[in-house]
Coordinates of C-alpha atoms and ligand atoms in Angstrom, one line a residue:
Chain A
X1 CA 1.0 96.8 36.2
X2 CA -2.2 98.6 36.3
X3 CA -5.0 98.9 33.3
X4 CA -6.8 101.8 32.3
X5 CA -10.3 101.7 30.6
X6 CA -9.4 103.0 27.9
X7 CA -6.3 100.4 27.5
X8 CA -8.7 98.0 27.7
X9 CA -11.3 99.4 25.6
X10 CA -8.2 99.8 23.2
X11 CA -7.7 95.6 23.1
X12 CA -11.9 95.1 22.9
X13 CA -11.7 97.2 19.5
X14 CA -9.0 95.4 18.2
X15 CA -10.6 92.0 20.0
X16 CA -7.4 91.2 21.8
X17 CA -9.2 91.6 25.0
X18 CA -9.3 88.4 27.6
X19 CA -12.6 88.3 28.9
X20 CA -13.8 85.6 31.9
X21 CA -17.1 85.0 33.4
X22 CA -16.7 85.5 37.3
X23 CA -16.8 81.8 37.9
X24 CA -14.1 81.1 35.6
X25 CA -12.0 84.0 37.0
X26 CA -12.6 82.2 40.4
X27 CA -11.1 79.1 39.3
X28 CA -8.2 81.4 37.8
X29 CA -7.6 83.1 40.9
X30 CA -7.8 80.2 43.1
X31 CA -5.2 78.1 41.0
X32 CA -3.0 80.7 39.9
X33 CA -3.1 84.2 42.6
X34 CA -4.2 87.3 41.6
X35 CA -1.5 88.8 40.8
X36 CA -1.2 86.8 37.2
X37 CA -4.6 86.4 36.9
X38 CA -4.8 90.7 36.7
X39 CA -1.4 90.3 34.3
X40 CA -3.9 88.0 32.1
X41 CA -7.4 89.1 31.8
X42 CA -8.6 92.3 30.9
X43 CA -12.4 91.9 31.9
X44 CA -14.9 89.8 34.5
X45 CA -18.6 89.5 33.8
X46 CA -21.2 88.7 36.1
X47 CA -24.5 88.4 35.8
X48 CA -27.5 87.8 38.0
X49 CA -31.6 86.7 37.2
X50 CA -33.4 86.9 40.5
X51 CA -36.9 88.3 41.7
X52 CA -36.6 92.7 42.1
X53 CA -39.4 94.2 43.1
X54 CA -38.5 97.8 42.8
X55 CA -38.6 97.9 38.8
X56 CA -40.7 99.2 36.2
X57 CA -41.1 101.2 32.9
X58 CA -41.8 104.5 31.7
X59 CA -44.0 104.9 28.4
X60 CA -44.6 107.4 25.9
X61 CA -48.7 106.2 24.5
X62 CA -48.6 109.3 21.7
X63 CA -51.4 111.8 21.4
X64 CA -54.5 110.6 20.5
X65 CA -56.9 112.9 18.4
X66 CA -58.7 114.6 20.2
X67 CA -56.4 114.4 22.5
X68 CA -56.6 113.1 26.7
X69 CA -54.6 114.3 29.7
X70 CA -54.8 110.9 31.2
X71 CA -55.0 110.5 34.9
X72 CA -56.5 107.3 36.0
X73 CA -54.6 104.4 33.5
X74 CA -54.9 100.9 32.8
X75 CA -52.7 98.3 30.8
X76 CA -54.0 95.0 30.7
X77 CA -56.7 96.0 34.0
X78 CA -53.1 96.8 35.6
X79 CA -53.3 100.2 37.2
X80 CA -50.0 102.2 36.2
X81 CA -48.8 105.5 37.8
X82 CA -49.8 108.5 35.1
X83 CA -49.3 111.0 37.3
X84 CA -47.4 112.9 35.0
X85 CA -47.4 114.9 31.4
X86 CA -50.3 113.5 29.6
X87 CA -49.8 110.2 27.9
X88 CA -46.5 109.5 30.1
X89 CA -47.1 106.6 32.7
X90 CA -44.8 104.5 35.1
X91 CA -45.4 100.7 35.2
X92 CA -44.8 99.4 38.5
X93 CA -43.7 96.0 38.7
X94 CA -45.7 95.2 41.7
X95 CA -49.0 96.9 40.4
X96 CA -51.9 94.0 40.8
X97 CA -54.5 93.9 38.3
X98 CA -57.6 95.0 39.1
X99 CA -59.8 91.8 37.9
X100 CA -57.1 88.7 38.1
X101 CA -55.6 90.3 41.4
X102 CA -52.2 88.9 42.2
X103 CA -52.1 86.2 39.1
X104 CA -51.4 89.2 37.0
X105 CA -50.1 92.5 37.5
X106 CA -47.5 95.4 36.5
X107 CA -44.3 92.8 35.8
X108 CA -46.7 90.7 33.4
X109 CA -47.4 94.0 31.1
X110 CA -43.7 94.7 31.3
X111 CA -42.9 90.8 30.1
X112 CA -45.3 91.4 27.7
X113 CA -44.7 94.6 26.3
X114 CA -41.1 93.4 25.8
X115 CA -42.7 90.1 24.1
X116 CA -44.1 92.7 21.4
X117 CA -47.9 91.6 22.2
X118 CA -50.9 94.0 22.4
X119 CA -51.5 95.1 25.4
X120 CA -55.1 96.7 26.5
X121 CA -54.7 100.8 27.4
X122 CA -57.6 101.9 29.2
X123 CA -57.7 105.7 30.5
X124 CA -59.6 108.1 32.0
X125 CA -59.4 112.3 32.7
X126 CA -61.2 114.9 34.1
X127 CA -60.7 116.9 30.6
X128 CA -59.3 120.3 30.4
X129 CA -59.8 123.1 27.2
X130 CA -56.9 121.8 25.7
X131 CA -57.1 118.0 26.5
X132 CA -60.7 117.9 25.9
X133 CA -61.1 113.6 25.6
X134 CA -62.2 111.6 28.9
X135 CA -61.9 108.4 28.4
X136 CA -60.3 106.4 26.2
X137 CA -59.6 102.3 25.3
X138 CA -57.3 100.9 22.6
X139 CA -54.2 98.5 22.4
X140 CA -50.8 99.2 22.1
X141 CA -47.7 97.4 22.0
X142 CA -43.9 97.7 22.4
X143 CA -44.0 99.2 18.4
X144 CA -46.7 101.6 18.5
X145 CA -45.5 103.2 21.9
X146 CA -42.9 106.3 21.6
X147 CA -40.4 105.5 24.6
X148 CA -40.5 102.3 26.7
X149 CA -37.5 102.4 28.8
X150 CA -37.1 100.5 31.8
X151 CA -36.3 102.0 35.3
X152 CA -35.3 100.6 38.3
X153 CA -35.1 102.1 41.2
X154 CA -33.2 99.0 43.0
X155 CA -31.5 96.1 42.0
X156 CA -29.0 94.1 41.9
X157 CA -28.6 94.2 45.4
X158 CA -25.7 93.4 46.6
X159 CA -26.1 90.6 48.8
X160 CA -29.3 89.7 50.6
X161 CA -30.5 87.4 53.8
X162 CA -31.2 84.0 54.0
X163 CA -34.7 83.3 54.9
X164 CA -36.5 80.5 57.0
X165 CA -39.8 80.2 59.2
X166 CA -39.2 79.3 63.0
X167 CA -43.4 79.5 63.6
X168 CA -45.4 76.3 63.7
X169 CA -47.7 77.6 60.5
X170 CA -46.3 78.0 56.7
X171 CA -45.7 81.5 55.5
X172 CA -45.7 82.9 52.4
X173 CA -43.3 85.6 52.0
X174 CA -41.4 87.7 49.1
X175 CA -38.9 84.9 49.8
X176 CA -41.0 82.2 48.6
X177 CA -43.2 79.6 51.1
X178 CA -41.1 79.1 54.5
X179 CA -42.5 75.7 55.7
X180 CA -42.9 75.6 59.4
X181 CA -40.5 74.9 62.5
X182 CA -37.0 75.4 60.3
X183 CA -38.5 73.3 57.4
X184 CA -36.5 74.9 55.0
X185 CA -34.7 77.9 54.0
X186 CA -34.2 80.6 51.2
X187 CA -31.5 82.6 49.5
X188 CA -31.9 84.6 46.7
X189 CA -27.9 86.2 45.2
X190 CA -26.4 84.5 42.5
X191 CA -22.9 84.4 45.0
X192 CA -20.1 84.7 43.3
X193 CA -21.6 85.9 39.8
X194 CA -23.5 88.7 41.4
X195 CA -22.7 92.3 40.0
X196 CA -21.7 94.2 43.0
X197 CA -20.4 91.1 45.3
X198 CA -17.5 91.3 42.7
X199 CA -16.5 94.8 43.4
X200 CA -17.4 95.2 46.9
X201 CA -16.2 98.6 47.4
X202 CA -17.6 100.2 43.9
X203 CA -14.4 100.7 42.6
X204 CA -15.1 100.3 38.8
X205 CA -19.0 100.2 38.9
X206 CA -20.7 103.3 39.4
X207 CA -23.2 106.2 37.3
X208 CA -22.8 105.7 33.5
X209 CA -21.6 102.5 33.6
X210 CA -23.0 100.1 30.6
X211 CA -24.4 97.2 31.6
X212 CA -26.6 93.9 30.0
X213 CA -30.1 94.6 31.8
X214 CA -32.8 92.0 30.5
X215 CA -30.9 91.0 27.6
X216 CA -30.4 94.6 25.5
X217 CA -27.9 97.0 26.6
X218 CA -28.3 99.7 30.1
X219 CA -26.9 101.8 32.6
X220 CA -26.3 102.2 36.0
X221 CA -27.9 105.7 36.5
X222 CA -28.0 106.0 40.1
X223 CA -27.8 104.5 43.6
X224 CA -30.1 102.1 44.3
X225 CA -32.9 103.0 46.7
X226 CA -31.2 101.6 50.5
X227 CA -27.7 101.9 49.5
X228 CA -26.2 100.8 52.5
X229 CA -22.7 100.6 51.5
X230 CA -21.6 101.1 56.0
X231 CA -22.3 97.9 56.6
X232 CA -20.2 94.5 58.4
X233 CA -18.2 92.7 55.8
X234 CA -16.3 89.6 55.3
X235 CA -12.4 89.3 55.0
X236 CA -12.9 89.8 51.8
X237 CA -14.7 92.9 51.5
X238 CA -18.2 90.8 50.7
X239 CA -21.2 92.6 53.1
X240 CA -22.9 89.7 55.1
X241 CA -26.1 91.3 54.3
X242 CA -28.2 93.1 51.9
X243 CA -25.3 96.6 51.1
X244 CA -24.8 98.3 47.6
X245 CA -28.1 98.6 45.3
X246 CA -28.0 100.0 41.9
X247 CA -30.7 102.1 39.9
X248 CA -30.6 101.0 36.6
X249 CA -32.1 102.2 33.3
X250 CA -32.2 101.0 29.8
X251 CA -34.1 100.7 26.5
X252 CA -37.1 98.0 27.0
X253 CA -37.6 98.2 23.1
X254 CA -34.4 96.4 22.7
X255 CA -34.7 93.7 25.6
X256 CA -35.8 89.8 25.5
X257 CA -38.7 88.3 27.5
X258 CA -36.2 85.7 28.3
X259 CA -34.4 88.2 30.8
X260 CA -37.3 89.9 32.2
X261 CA -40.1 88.0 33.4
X262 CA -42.9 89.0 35.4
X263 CA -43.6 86.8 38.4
X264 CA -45.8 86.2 41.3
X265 CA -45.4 85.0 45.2
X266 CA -48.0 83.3 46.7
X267 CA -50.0 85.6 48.7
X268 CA -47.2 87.7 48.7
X269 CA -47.2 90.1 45.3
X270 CA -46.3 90.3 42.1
X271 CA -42.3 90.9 40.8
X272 CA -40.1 91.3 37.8
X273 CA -37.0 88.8 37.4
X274 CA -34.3 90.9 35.9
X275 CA -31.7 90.0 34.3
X276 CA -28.5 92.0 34.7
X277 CA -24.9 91.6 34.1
X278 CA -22.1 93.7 34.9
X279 CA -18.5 93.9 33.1
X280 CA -15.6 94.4 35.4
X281 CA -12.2 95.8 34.3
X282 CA -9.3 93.8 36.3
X283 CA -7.6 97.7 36.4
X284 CA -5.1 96.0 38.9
X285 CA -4.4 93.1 41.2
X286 CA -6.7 94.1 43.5
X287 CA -9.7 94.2 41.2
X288 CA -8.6 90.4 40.0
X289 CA -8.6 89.5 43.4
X290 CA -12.1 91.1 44.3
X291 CA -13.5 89.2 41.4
X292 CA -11.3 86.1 42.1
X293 CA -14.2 85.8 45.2
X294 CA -15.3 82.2 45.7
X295 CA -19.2 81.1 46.8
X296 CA -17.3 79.6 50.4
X297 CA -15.7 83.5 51.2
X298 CA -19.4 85.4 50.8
X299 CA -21.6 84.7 53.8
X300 CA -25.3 86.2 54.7
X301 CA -27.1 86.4 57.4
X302 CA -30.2 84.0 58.6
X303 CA -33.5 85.6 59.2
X304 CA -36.6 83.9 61.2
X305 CA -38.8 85.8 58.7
X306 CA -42.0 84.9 61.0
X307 CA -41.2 87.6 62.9
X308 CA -43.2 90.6 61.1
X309 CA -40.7 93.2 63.3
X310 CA -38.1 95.6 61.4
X311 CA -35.1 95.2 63.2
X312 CA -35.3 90.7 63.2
X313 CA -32.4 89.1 65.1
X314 CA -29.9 87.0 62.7
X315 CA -30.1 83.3 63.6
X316 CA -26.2 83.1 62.2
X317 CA -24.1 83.6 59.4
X318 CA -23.9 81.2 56.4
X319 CA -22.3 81.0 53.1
X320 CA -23.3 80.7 49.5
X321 CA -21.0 77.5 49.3
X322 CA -23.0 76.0 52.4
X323 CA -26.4 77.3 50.8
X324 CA -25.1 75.8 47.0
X325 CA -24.9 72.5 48.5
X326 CA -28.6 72.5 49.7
X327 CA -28.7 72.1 53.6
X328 CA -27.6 74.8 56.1
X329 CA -27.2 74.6 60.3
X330 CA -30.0 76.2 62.0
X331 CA -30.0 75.7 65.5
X332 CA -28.1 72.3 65.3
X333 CA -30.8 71.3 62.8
X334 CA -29.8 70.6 59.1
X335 CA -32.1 72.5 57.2
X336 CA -32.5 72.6 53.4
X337 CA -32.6 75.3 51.6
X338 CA -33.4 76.6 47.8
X339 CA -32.0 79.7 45.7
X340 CA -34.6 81.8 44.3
X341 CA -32.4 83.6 42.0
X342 CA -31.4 81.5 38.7
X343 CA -27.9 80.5 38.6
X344 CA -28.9 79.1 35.5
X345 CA -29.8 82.3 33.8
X346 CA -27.0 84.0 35.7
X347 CA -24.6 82.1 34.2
X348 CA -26.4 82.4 30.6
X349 CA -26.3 86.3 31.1
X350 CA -22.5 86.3 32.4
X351 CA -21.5 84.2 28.7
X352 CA -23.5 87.0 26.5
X353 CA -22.0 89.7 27.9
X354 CA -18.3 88.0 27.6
X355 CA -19.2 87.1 23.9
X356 CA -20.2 91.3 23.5
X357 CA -17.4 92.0 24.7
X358 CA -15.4 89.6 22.8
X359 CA -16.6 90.3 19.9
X360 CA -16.0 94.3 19.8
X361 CA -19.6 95.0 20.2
X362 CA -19.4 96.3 24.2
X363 CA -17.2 98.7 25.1
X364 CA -16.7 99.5 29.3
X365 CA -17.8 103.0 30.5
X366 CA -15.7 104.1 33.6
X367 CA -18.3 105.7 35.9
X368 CA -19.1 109.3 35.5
X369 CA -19.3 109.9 39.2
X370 CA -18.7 106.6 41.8
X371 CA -21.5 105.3 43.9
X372 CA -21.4 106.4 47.7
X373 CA -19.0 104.2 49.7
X374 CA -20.6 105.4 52.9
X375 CA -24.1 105.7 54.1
X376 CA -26.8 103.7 55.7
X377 CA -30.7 103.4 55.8
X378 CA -32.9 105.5 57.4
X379 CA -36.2 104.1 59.3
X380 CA -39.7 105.6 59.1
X381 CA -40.8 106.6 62.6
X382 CA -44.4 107.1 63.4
X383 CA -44.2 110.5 64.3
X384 CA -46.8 113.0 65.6
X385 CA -47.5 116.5 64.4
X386 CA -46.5 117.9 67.8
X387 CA -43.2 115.4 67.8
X388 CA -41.3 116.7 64.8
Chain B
X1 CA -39.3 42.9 41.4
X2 CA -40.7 45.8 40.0
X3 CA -42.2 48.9 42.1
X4 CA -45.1 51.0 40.5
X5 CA -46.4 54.7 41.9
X6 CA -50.2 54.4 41.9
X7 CA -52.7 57.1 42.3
X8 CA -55.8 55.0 43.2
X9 CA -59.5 57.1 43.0
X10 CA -62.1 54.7 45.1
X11 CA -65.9 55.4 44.4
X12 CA -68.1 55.2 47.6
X13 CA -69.0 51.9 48.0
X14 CA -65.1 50.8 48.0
X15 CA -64.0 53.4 50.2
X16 CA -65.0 51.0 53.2
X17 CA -62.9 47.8 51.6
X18 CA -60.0 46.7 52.6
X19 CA -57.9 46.7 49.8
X20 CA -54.2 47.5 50.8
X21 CA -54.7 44.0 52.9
X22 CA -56.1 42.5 49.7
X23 CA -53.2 43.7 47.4
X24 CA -50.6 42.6 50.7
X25 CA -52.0 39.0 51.2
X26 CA -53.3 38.1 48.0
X27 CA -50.8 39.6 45.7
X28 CA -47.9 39.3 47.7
X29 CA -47.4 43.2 47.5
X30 CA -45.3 45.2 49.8
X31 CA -47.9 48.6 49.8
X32 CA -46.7 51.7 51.2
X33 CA -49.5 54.6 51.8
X34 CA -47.7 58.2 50.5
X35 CA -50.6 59.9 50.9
X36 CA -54.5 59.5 51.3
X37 CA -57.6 61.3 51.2
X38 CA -60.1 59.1 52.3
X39 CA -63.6 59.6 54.3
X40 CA -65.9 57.7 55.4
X41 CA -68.9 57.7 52.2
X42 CA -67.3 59.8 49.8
X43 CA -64.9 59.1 46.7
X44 CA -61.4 58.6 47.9
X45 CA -57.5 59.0 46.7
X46 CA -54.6 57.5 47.5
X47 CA -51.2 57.5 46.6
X48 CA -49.5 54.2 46.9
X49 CA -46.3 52.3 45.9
X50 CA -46.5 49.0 45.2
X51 CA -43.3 46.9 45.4
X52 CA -43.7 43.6 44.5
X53 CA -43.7 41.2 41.3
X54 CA -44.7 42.6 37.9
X55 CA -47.0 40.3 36.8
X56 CA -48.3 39.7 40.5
X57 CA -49.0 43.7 40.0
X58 CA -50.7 44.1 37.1
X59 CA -53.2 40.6 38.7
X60 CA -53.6 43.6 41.4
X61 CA -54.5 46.5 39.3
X62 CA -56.9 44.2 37.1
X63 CA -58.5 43.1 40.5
X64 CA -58.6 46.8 41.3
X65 CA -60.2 47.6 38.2
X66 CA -62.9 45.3 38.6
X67 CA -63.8 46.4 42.1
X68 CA -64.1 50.1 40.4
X69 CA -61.1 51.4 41.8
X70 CA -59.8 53.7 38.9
X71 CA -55.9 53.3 38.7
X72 CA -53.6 55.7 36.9
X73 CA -49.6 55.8 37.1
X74 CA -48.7 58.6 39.5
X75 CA -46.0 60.3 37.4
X76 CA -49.2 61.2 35.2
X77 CA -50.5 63.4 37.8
X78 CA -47.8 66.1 37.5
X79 CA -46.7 68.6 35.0
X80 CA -44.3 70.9 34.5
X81 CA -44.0 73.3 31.8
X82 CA -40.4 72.6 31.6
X83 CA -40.2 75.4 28.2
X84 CA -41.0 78.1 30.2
X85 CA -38.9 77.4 33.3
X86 CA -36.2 79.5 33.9
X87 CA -34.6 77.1 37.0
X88 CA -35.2 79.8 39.3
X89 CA -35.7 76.9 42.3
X90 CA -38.4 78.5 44.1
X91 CA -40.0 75.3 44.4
X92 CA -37.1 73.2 45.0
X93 CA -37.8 75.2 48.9
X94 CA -40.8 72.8 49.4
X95 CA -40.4 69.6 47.9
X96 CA -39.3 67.7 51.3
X97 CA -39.0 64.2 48.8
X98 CA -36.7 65.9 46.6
X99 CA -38.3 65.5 43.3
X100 CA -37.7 68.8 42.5
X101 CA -33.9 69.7 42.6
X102 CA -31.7 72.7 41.0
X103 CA -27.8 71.1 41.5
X104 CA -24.8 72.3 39.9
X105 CA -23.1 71.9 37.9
X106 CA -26.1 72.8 35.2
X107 CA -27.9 74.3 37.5
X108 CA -31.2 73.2 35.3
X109 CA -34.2 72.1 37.6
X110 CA -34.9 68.7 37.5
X111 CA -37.9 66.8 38.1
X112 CA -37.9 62.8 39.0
X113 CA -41.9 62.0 38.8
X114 CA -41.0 58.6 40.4
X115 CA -40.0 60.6 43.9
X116 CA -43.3 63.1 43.9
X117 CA -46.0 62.4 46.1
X118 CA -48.6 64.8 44.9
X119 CA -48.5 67.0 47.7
X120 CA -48.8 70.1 45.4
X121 CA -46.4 72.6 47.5
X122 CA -44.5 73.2 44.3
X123 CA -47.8 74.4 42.9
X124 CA -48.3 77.8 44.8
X125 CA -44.3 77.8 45.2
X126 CA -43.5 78.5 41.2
X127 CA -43.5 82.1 40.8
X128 CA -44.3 81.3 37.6
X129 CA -46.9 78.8 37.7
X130 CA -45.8 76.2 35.9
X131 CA -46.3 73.3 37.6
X132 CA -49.6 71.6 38.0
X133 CA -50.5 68.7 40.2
X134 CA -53.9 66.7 40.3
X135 CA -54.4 64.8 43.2
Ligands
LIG1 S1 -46.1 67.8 44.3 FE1 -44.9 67.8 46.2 S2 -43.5 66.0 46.0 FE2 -44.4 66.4 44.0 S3 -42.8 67.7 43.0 FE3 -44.3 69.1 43.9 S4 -43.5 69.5 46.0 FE4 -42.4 67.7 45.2
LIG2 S1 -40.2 77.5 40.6 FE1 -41.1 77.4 38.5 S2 -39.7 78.5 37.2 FE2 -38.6 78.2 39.2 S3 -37.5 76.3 38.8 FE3 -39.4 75.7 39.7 S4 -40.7 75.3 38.0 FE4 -39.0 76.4 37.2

């Protein structure tokens, strides 16, 4: 018999509703079908802590007196994007700091906003009759600022390659260091926890829906930058590569540094780990069975990632229970490999958001309008002024 | 029997000595090189594991002590910041000795000191820098 949201909604209020992390409702699904598993649990949550470099945070600095139209801005010697009303400015995770370079950069002032420290606001203008101040220095922090929200252009993606190295030098990529001649291998989806590997085809998730994003509440607010929802898929529905991508948004005033933590690759950049986690309403047998998906059904592809071309030729197909166990087949050659995502923390997100919802405190949003369930990327030619 | 993970720092005029013989025919000690860093004049490291019996091992080290070889246990030489670590497994990619391991079903990162070798991958592979090695 098939759920509403509201009927479940209904049994959160009244806390009658049966809530399972997506690894639990694997184990369900496996031992019992999904047909009883959908008559039993109302809601799945996943969750997912992994490296997304398209992320950032709007601010609101307040007027200052005189005040400054700024247009060149710096938080912490990060340069953020103020290209916009006066003391409005975007922090872009993968901003790099003008004096510490890639040690620090636009994901540390995020982690540290959110951690309520002072941060350093350095700004400059060209002044104007009504915005007569040029420059200006002070500290704010996540208390003195009007709005810090945090906006994500992409993540939670659903799905992504597996990386390794075929050259005979090291590289050092957004997928960590790839050791030389197959010497190891990376992965970064938290499998069968992952948002959007749970409801392949957007069913349930789409605009409005509430979500946990870095530990305080969010919502999905548009499709992600690439959604590439036309893509090859498993018999399960899973893509076999990077598909689905979510824009999220939500209230950085209310999140935890332990979900949101700016990091940097070696030589690569600086990124924001994000912490997000996505309730899923088992509306019908089919939803129990999406969620019942196990790590062994979702494969990726392999990428030799020392190719610096666009279009890379896949090496093969793996899955997320090979890749758990730590050595893949490349080439007849075991190779190991590492996550890069936290299952850890993955797990950790998917049990708050259960507890939420256990407890009353979450109620599911069914989406205002779905996500696209066809479309793929576009390239960037090089194109000429006479060629267009 | 006991086995012991050395980090040995010869001064210059050592370098040239043949020590992992002395420790192998006077002490009785099976000596496996993990790593060195050794040239010819200058101050030297090597990481060594020394297999052999206890007391016949510390004779070694106090032998080594007195030549000016300065001796500190290996497992000293690495740190983690274990507090901050959010068992991502970033650096799990490059530690080929498997010192460094994320496995279910905690999924925590674990880190056995007695399997490192010093070879500071993990160093430049921790997103969040965490991990320091001196070697
Ligand atoms: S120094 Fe090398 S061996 Fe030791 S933990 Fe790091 S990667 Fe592993
Ligand atoms: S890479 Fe750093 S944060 Fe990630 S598991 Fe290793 S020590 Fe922890």
């Amino acid at each position: 018999m098939a759920k509403t949201f509201e009927e479940i909604n209904q049994r959160i209020r009244k806390g009658e509703a049966v809530v399972l992390s997506a690894d639990e409702m694997t184990e369900l699904v496996k031992s019992e079908g999904a047909k009883k598993a959908a008559q039993k649990v109302d809601v799945v949550t996943t969750g997912t802590f992994g490296p997304m470099c398209s992320s950032g945070a709007f601010v609101n600095f307040g007027h200052s007196d005189p005040p400054i139209k700024m247009s060149k801005v710096w938080m912490n010697d990060v340069p953020v994007c103020a290209d916009l009303a006066a003391v409005d400015a975007y922090i872009g995770a993968t901003a790099l700091s003008d004096s510490e370079g890639m040690l620090y950069g636009g994901a540390h002032v995020i982690e540290d906003l959110v951690d309520g420290r002072w941060v350093k606001l350095r700004a400059t203008a060209y002044g104007t009759d009504c915005y007569p101040l040029r420059e200006i220095e002070t500290w704010v922090n996540r208390d003195t600022v009007n709005q810090a929200y945090l906006f994500n252009p992409r993540n939670s993606y659903q799905n992504y390659a597996c990386a390794t190295n075929g050259s005979d030098h090291t590289i050092y990529t957004y997928m960590g260091v790839l050791l030389p001649k197959y010497g190891n291998a990376t992965y970064c989806s938290a499998g069968q926890l992952s948002p959007l590997l749970n409801d392949p085809y957007y069913r349930t998730i789409g605009l409005g829906t509430r979500i946990f994003l870095g530990g305080g509440e969010g919502f999905v607010s548009w499709q992600g930058t690439q959604h590439k929802p036309t893509v090859e898929r498993s018999p399960g529905g899973t893509p076999v590569g990077p598909a689905g991508a979510l824009a999220l948004i939500g209230d950085l005033k209310r999140m935890d540094r332990r979900f949101l933590r700016g990091a940097r690759f070696h030589r690569y950049g600086v990124s924001l780990y994000v912490g997000v986690g996505i309730p899923i309403p088992i509306l019908d047998e089919e939803m129990a069975a999406f969620t019942g998906v196990a790590d062994g059904d979702i494969e990726t592809s392999v990428f030799d990632y020392s190719q610096p071309v666009r279009a890379r030729q896949p090496l093969g197909r793996v899955n997320y229970g090979e890749l758990r166990k730590g050595t893949i087949e490349i080439d007849g050659r075991n190779v190991g490999c590492a996550p890069l995502s936290s299952y850890k923390v993955a797990r950790e997100i998917a049990g708050i958001l259960k507890g939420w919802i256990e407890e009353g405190k979450f109620l599911l949003s069914a989406p205002v309008e779905p996500l696209p369930a066809e479309g793929g990327v576009l390239p960037l030619e090089v194109r000429s002024k006479e060629g267009i | 029997m006991a086995k012991r993970r050395l980090v040995l720092t010869f001064p210059p005029e050592v370098v040239e000595r043949p020590v992992v013989a002395m420790l192998v025919k006077d002490y009785d000690i099976i000596t496996n090189i993990l790593r060195a860093e050794i040239h010819e004049g200058e101050i030297g490291r090597m990481l060594v594991e020394l297999d052999g019996q206890a007391k016949r091992i510390r004779e070694a080290v106090k032998h080594l002590e007195e030549l000016g070889v300065e001796v500190e246990d290996a497992i000293t030489d690495i740190e983690l910041d274990d507090t901050e670590c959010i068992s991502c497994g970033a650096c799990t990619a490059v530690c080929l000795p498997g010192a460094l391991k994320v496995e279910g079903p905690g999924w925590e990162l674990e880190l056995d000191k007695q399997r490192c070798i010093l070879c500071g991958l993990c160093v430049d592979a921790c997103p969040l820098q965490l991990i320091t090695v001196k070697f």
